[in-house]
Short mmCIF file of C-alpha atoms in Angstrom, two decimals:
data_model
loop_
_atom_site.label_atom_id
_atom_site.label_comp_id
_atom_site.label_asym_id
_atom_site.label_seq_id
_atom_site.Cartn_x
_atom_site.Cartn_y
_atom_site.Cartn_z
CA ALA L 1 84.97 63.50 -58.26
CA GLU L 2 83.32 67.07 -60.09
CA HIS L 3 86.21 67.16 -63.04
CA GLN L 4 87.65 64.95 -65.98
CA HIS L 5 91.01 63.22 -65.70
CA VAL L 6 92.22 60.22 -66.79
CA ARG L 7 93.35 57.09 -64.85
CA TYR L 8 96.22 54.73 -65.60
CA ASN L 9 95.31 50.83 -65.51
CA PRO L 10 98.75 48.93 -65.25
CA LEU L 11 97.25 45.55 -65.35
CA ARG L 12 96.42 46.63 -68.94
CA ASP L 13 99.15 49.53 -69.46
CA ASP L 14 96.31 51.74 -71.24
CA TRP L 15 94.61 54.61 -69.76
CA VAL L 16 90.99 55.64 -68.71
CA LEU L 17 88.92 58.88 -69.12
CA VAL L 18 86.92 59.83 -65.95
CA SER L 19 83.85 62.12 -66.69
CA ALA L 20 81.94 62.40 -63.83
CA HIS L 21 79.66 65.28 -63.97
CA ARG L 22 78.85 63.35 -66.97
CA VAL L 23 76.28 61.36 -65.39
CA LYS L 24 74.04 64.05 -64.67
CA ARG L 25 72.78 64.70 -68.29
CA PRO L 26 69.32 64.16 -69.30
CA TRP L 27 68.92 60.74 -71.21
CA GLN L 28 66.76 60.35 -74.10
CA GLY L 29 68.23 57.49 -75.53
CA GLN L 30 67.86 54.08 -75.69
CA LEU L 31 65.99 52.39 -72.38
CA GLU L 32 66.43 48.57 -72.11
CA LYS L 33 63.85 45.96 -71.02
CA PRO L 34 64.41 44.61 -67.73
CA PRO L 35 64.86 40.86 -67.30
CA PRO L 36 61.49 38.88 -67.15
CA GLU L 37 60.74 38.08 -63.68
CA ASP L 38 58.51 34.92 -64.18
CA VAL L 39 61.28 32.27 -65.90
CA PRO L 40 60.01 28.82 -65.10
CA ARG L 41 61.68 26.72 -62.89
CA TRP L 42 61.92 24.07 -65.55
CA ASP L 43 60.59 24.04 -69.42
CA PRO L 44 61.42 21.44 -72.00
CA ASN L 45 61.59 24.11 -74.47
CA ASN L 46 65.32 24.63 -72.01
CA PRO L 47 68.23 23.24 -74.14
CA LEU L 48 69.94 23.69 -70.16
CA CYS L 49 66.97 21.36 -68.42
CA PRO L 50 67.53 18.57 -66.77
CA GLY L 51 66.16 15.68 -69.37
CA ALA L 52 65.45 18.68 -71.61
CA THR L 53 66.56 17.86 -75.64
CA ARG L 54 69.98 20.01 -77.10
CA ALA L 55 70.09 21.37 -80.52
CA ASN L 56 71.82 17.60 -80.93
CA GLY L 57 69.60 15.49 -80.07
CA GLU L 58 71.61 14.91 -77.05
CA VAL L 59 69.10 14.65 -73.99
CA ASN L 60 70.15 15.96 -70.09
CA PRO L 61 70.65 14.10 -67.38
CA GLN L 62 68.18 15.17 -64.50
CA TYR L 63 70.87 15.95 -62.87
CA GLU L 64 70.31 17.49 -59.72
CA GLY L 65 73.78 19.77 -58.90
CA THR L 66 76.39 21.59 -61.16
CA PHE L 67 76.45 19.32 -64.97
CA VAL L 68 79.00 20.29 -67.68
CA PHE L 69 78.69 19.30 -71.09
CA PRO L 70 80.45 20.05 -74.66
CA ASN L 71 79.33 23.25 -75.41
CA ASP L 72 76.85 22.07 -78.84
CA PHE L 73 78.26 25.05 -81.20
CA PRO L 74 82.04 25.69 -80.48
CA ALA L 75 84.17 28.33 -81.26
CA LEU L 76 86.73 26.13 -80.71
CA GLN L 77 87.59 22.48 -81.91
CA PRO L 78 90.59 20.15 -81.19
CA ASP L 79 91.06 19.05 -84.62
CA ALA L 80 90.91 22.04 -86.70
CA PRO L 81 93.23 22.10 -89.82
CA GLU L 82 96.59 24.58 -89.76
CA PRO L 83 96.02 27.59 -91.86
CA ASP L 84 97.74 28.19 -95.05
CA ASP L 85 101.04 29.91 -95.04
CA SER L 86 100.90 33.72 -95.64
CA ASP L 87 102.36 35.02 -98.30
CA HIS L 88 102.84 38.58 -96.63
CA PRO L 89 103.31 39.88 -93.37
CA LEU L 90 100.25 41.86 -93.33
CA PHE L 91 98.55 38.55 -93.50
CA GLN L 92 98.96 36.39 -91.33
CA ALA L 93 96.81 33.17 -89.52
CA ALA L 94 97.82 30.93 -86.85
CA PRO L 95 96.87 27.84 -85.60
CA ALA L 96 93.42 27.71 -83.02
CA ARG L 97 92.40 24.70 -81.16
CA GLY L 98 90.33 23.81 -78.34
CA VAL L 99 87.57 22.62 -76.51
CA CYS L 100 84.25 24.28 -75.29
CA LYS L 101 82.78 23.43 -72.48
CA VAL L 102 79.10 24.74 -70.98
CA MET L 103 78.35 24.27 -66.80
CA CYS L 104 75.12 24.33 -65.63
CA PHE L 105 75.30 25.76 -62.31
CA HIS L 106 71.99 24.71 -60.77
CA PRO L 107 68.78 22.49 -62.19
CA TRP L 108 66.13 25.77 -61.85
CA SER L 109 65.81 28.20 -64.31
CA ASP L 110 64.86 30.66 -62.03
CA LEU L 111 67.76 30.69 -59.70
CA THR L 112 70.82 33.20 -60.14
CA LEU L 113 74.56 32.69 -58.41
CA PRO L 114 73.14 34.97 -55.64
CA LEU L 115 69.46 33.35 -54.90
CA MET L 116 71.40 29.94 -54.29
CA SER L 117 73.03 28.39 -51.36
CA LEU L 118 76.17 28.85 -49.80
CA PRO L 119 77.02 24.89 -50.43
CA GLU L 120 75.87 25.49 -54.15
CA ILE L 121 78.12 28.04 -55.02
CA ARG L 122 80.92 26.35 -53.51
CA ALA L 123 79.67 23.07 -55.55
CA VAL L 124 80.54 25.73 -58.70
CA ILE L 125 83.90 26.40 -57.24
CA ASP L 126 84.98 23.16 -56.99
CA ALA L 127 83.59 22.33 -60.39
CA TRP L 128 85.63 25.72 -61.74
CA ALA L 129 89.01 24.16 -60.23
CA GLU L 130 87.52 20.45 -61.42
CA LEU L 131 88.18 21.86 -64.92
CA ALA L 132 90.76 23.91 -64.88
CA THR L 133 92.59 21.38 -63.09
CA GLU L 134 91.30 18.56 -66.08
CA LEU L 135 92.14 21.09 -69.56
CA GLY L 136 94.84 22.70 -67.88
CA ALA L 137 96.96 19.61 -68.11
CA SER L 138 96.76 20.05 -71.87
CA TYR L 139 95.84 23.66 -73.24
CA PRO L 140 97.86 26.61 -72.40
CA TRP L 141 94.66 28.98 -71.22
CA VAL L 142 91.35 27.84 -69.89
CA GLN L 143 89.03 30.70 -69.35
CA ILE L 144 86.34 30.63 -67.36
CA PHE L 145 83.44 32.63 -68.11
CA GLU L 146 79.77 33.98 -67.56
CA ASN L 147 77.33 36.15 -69.04
CA LYS L 148 74.08 36.83 -67.07
CA GLY L 149 71.45 38.25 -68.67
CA ALA L 150 70.24 38.70 -72.08
CA MET L 151 71.43 42.69 -72.10
CA MET L 152 74.67 40.59 -72.23
CA GLY L 153 74.40 37.65 -74.97
CA CYS L 154 73.04 34.82 -72.98
CA SER L 155 70.85 33.34 -74.80
CA ASN L 156 69.07 31.11 -72.24
CA PRO L 157 67.64 32.17 -69.02
CA HIS L 158 69.14 29.25 -67.38
CA PRO L 159 72.29 29.51 -64.71
CA HIS L 160 75.56 28.73 -66.45
CA CYS L 161 78.60 30.01 -67.55
CA GLN L 162 81.09 28.55 -70.37
CA VAL L 163 84.68 27.11 -70.45
CA TRP L 164 86.83 27.45 -73.27
CA ALA L 165 90.28 25.82 -73.13
CA SER L 166 92.41 26.95 -76.00
CA SER L 167 96.04 26.06 -77.59
CA PHE L 168 97.32 29.55 -77.22
CA LEU L 169 97.03 32.26 -75.14
CA PRO L 170 94.73 35.00 -75.96
CA ASN L 171 95.05 38.81 -76.51
CA GLU L 172 93.91 40.22 -72.92
CA ALA L 173 95.96 36.98 -70.97
CA ARG L 174 99.16 37.67 -73.03
CA LEU L 175 98.54 41.66 -72.01
CA GLU L 176 98.47 40.36 -68.78
CA ASP L 177 101.49 38.24 -68.38
CA ARG L 178 103.49 40.94 -69.77
CA THR L 179 102.75 43.55 -67.49
CA GLN L 180 102.49 41.54 -64.46
CA ARG L 181 105.72 40.06 -65.11
CA GLN L 182 107.45 43.37 -65.92
CA HIS L 183 105.73 44.80 -62.06
CA LEU L 184 107.43 41.33 -60.92
CA SER L 185 110.32 42.07 -62.26
CA GLN L 186 110.58 46.07 -61.09
CA HIS L 187 109.30 45.71 -57.89
CA GLY L 188 110.09 42.47 -56.42
CA VAL L 189 105.89 42.07 -55.50
CA PRO L 190 103.41 40.50 -57.33
CA MET L 191 101.22 43.61 -58.98
CA LEU L 192 97.82 42.32 -57.59
CA LEU L 193 99.11 41.64 -54.08
CA GLU L 194 100.51 44.67 -53.97
CA TYR L 195 97.43 46.18 -55.10
CA ALA L 196 94.80 44.20 -52.85
CA GLU L 197 96.86 45.25 -50.11
CA GLN L 198 96.87 48.73 -50.97
CA GLU L 199 92.84 48.67 -51.39
CA ALA L 200 92.34 47.07 -48.30
CA ARG L 201 94.21 49.75 -46.02
CA ARG L 202 92.80 52.62 -48.35
CA LYS L 203 89.49 51.19 -48.07
CA GLU L 204 87.86 53.96 -50.08
CA ARG L 205 86.68 51.51 -53.17
CA LEU L 206 86.50 48.47 -50.96
CA VAL L 207 82.81 46.73 -51.27
CA VAL L 208 82.98 44.03 -49.29
CA GLU L 209 85.71 41.85 -48.14
CA ASN L 210 86.32 38.66 -45.55
CA ALA L 211 89.02 36.42 -44.46
CA ASP L 212 91.07 35.82 -47.74
CA TRP L 213 89.24 37.81 -50.19
CA LEU L 214 88.06 41.38 -51.32
CA VAL L 215 86.60 43.06 -53.74
CA VAL L 216 87.33 46.55 -55.20
CA VAL L 217 86.18 49.08 -57.76
CA PRO L 218 89.70 49.31 -59.12
CA TYR L 219 90.94 52.78 -59.25
CA TRP L 220 91.34 52.15 -63.27
CA ALA L 221 87.76 50.80 -63.52
CA THR L 222 86.15 51.22 -66.99
CA TRP L 223 82.13 50.27 -66.53
CA PRO L 224 80.20 51.66 -64.33
CA TYR L 225 80.15 49.08 -61.43
CA GLN L 226 83.63 47.27 -62.53
CA THR L 227 84.71 45.25 -59.80
CA LEU L 228 87.56 43.71 -59.59
CA LEU L 229 87.54 40.40 -56.66
CA LEU L 230 91.17 39.72 -55.47
CA PRO L 231 92.25 36.62 -52.86
CA ARG L 232 94.79 38.10 -49.88
CA ARG L 233 97.39 35.60 -50.23
CA HIS L 234 99.22 35.06 -53.44
CA VAL L 235 97.86 32.10 -55.17
CA CYS L 236 98.34 31.56 -58.99
CA ARG L 237 95.87 29.52 -60.10
CA LEU L 238 91.77 28.60 -59.27
CA GLN L 239 92.20 25.36 -58.32
CA ASP L 240 95.52 26.06 -55.42
CA LEU L 241 92.68 27.77 -53.35
CA SER L 242 92.22 26.22 -50.33
CA ASP L 243 89.01 24.85 -48.56
CA SER L 244 88.47 27.74 -46.40
CA GLU L 245 89.22 30.13 -49.43
CA ARG L 246 87.14 28.29 -51.85
CA ASP L 247 84.06 28.60 -48.86
CA ASN L 248 85.02 32.20 -48.70
CA LEU L 249 84.87 32.47 -52.09
CA ALA L 250 81.63 31.07 -52.12
CA SER L 251 80.32 33.79 -49.44
CA ILE L 252 82.36 36.82 -51.40
CA MET L 253 80.77 36.13 -54.60
CA GLN L 254 77.07 35.85 -52.90
CA ARG L 255 77.36 39.20 -51.13
CA LEU L 256 78.73 41.11 -54.29
CA LEU L 257 75.93 39.84 -56.40
CA ILE L 258 73.66 40.08 -54.75
CA LYS L 259 74.56 44.02 -53.59
CA TYR L 260 74.67 43.91 -58.01
CA ASP L 261 71.13 42.61 -57.81
CA ASN L 262 70.30 45.30 -54.77
CA LEU L 263 71.79 48.00 -56.87
CA PHE L 264 68.69 48.92 -59.06
CA GLU L 265 66.52 45.63 -57.39
CA VAL L 266 66.73 43.85 -61.11
CA SER L 267 68.55 40.64 -62.01
CA PHE L 268 72.19 42.27 -62.72
CA PRO L 269 73.31 41.56 -66.23
CA TYR L 270 77.30 41.39 -65.98
CA SER L 271 80.19 39.48 -67.82
CA MET L 272 82.79 37.61 -65.43
CA GLY L 273 85.21 36.03 -65.84
CA TRP L 274 88.76 34.62 -63.92
CA HIS L 275 92.39 34.86 -65.04
CA GLY L 276 95.33 33.08 -63.60
CA ALA L 277 98.59 32.13 -64.63
CA PRO L 278 98.69 29.87 -67.59
CA THR L 279 98.65 26.34 -67.66
CA GLY L 280 99.62 23.58 -70.35
CA PRO L 281 103.35 24.05 -70.71
CA SER L 282 103.26 27.06 -68.32
CA LEU L 283 102.60 24.52 -65.40
CA GLU L 284 106.27 23.88 -65.77
CA GLU L 285 108.03 27.38 -65.69
CA ASP L 286 108.11 30.13 -62.60
CA CYS L 287 104.47 31.55 -62.86
CA ARG L 288 105.03 33.93 -59.24
CA HIS L 289 104.07 37.20 -61.30
CA TRP L 290 100.87 35.92 -61.86
CA GLN L 291 97.83 36.65 -59.13
CA LEU L 292 93.99 35.06 -59.42
CA HIS L 293 91.45 37.15 -59.95
CA ALA L 294 88.36 37.77 -61.52
CA HIS L 295 86.82 40.78 -63.52
CA TYR L 296 82.95 41.61 -63.41
CA TYR L 297 81.69 43.94 -66.35
CA PRO L 298 78.46 44.97 -65.45
CA PRO L 299 76.64 47.72 -68.55
CA LEU L 300 73.96 48.89 -66.21
CA LEU L 301 75.03 52.84 -65.31
CA ARG L 302 71.89 54.94 -64.13
CA SER L 303 68.51 52.53 -63.41
CA ALA L 304 67.67 48.66 -64.65
CA THR L 305 66.64 50.02 -67.88
CA VAL L 306 69.89 52.53 -69.23
CA ARG L 307 73.28 50.78 -70.02
CA LYS L 308 76.59 52.22 -70.47
CA PHE L 309 77.45 52.35 -74.44
CA MET L 310 81.44 51.51 -75.25
CA VAL L 311 80.88 53.63 -78.57
CA GLY L 312 82.46 56.60 -80.62
CA TYR L 313 85.05 58.06 -78.46
CA GLU L 314 85.50 54.58 -76.33
CA MET L 315 86.06 52.33 -79.75
CA LEU L 316 88.12 55.35 -81.31
CA ALA L 317 90.12 56.59 -78.66
CA GLN L 318 90.19 55.53 -75.31
CA ALA L 319 87.42 54.31 -72.48
CA GLN L 320 85.80 56.67 -70.37
CA ARG L 321 84.06 56.43 -67.62
CA ASP L 322 80.61 58.87 -66.44
CA LEU L 323 80.92 58.53 -62.64
CA THR L 324 84.22 57.95 -60.54
CA PRO L 325 85.42 54.68 -59.25
CA GLU L 326 85.20 55.55 -55.49
CA GLN L 327 81.64 57.03 -55.67
CA ALA L 328 80.32 53.51 -57.50
CA ALA L 329 82.32 51.56 -54.45
CA GLU L 330 80.19 53.85 -52.26
CA ARG L 331 77.36 53.02 -53.66
CA LEU L 332 77.84 49.43 -53.95
CA ARG L 333 79.35 49.08 -50.16
CA SER L 334 76.04 51.15 -49.35
CA LEU L 335 73.38 48.60 -50.09
CA PRO L 336 72.36 45.59 -48.13
CA GLU L 337 73.62 42.44 -48.05
CA VAL L 338 69.79 40.89 -48.03
CA HIS L 339 68.66 39.95 -51.32
CA TYR L 340 65.36 42.49 -52.02
CA LYS L 341 63.08 38.82 -53.16
CA LYS L 342 63.96 38.10 -49.68
CA ARG L 343 63.71 40.93 -47.36
CA ALA L 344 59.78 40.14 -47.75
CA GLU L 345 60.85 36.31 -46.16
#
């Protein structure tokens, strides 16, 4: 806890430098603005609100639950042309096609997932699984991700996520496919299933758990309060979850996200996303090496206004963190599971 060391990340086949003593250094760097607390419940100028007009002129329906629509500024399009042939191996390009969708979690802009009810969160999970099935029928990778908070690039104060389906396996998916395949081949058990069993037994990095899920600050965490959400049984894809697993997923997500908000008593920013077995052609292949999981990457380090920057050594050498995963897990674990905004109710 007091001396620097490096830890191996078997999922990414790389290392992270842990320098726990550095969190004690004085900070005179950039201070972030806390997110606004006075977000209006409905704003006609917010393109994600029910009845609002989006940039392309389309008017949103008066939706009352989740709402999915094509991204008006997609990074991937289904009919993109083939790139020109390369005349040199150092200048390669390949086709990239796909679709991008936006999914609103709730009609109210002043809510976030930790403040939503369990049935409302369960509806989000069901919508995720539906999109994963629909888009995964033809695309090899479906990336569900949420950028929460302006600090993480969220452009609209409204509870929502994005879903990008691509004709190729992105870098992170390729890497996790390789490492998990190697682990199963060498050890005879899926890597993250074995890892979840180890963390459930050791408990030193455990944040929350229930009958079907556990959340840990991973042994190899890079971001200060990074967490990994894991199922207890072997399951390859989000759409493979049972009813009870989806209910318990809604519960454990709510508990984790309430703890995140309670840490600095602020709407906690993060980027999160689901990783599961590839789809499309891979639906007919053996994907037993895969284990479904979700990554949460929050940037805040010391307070609501001081974030961790991935610069300098992190960009040019390797990832480095300023407190141990065990310290981060203990702090998250000790936080109450009643949201700070509801304590006076």
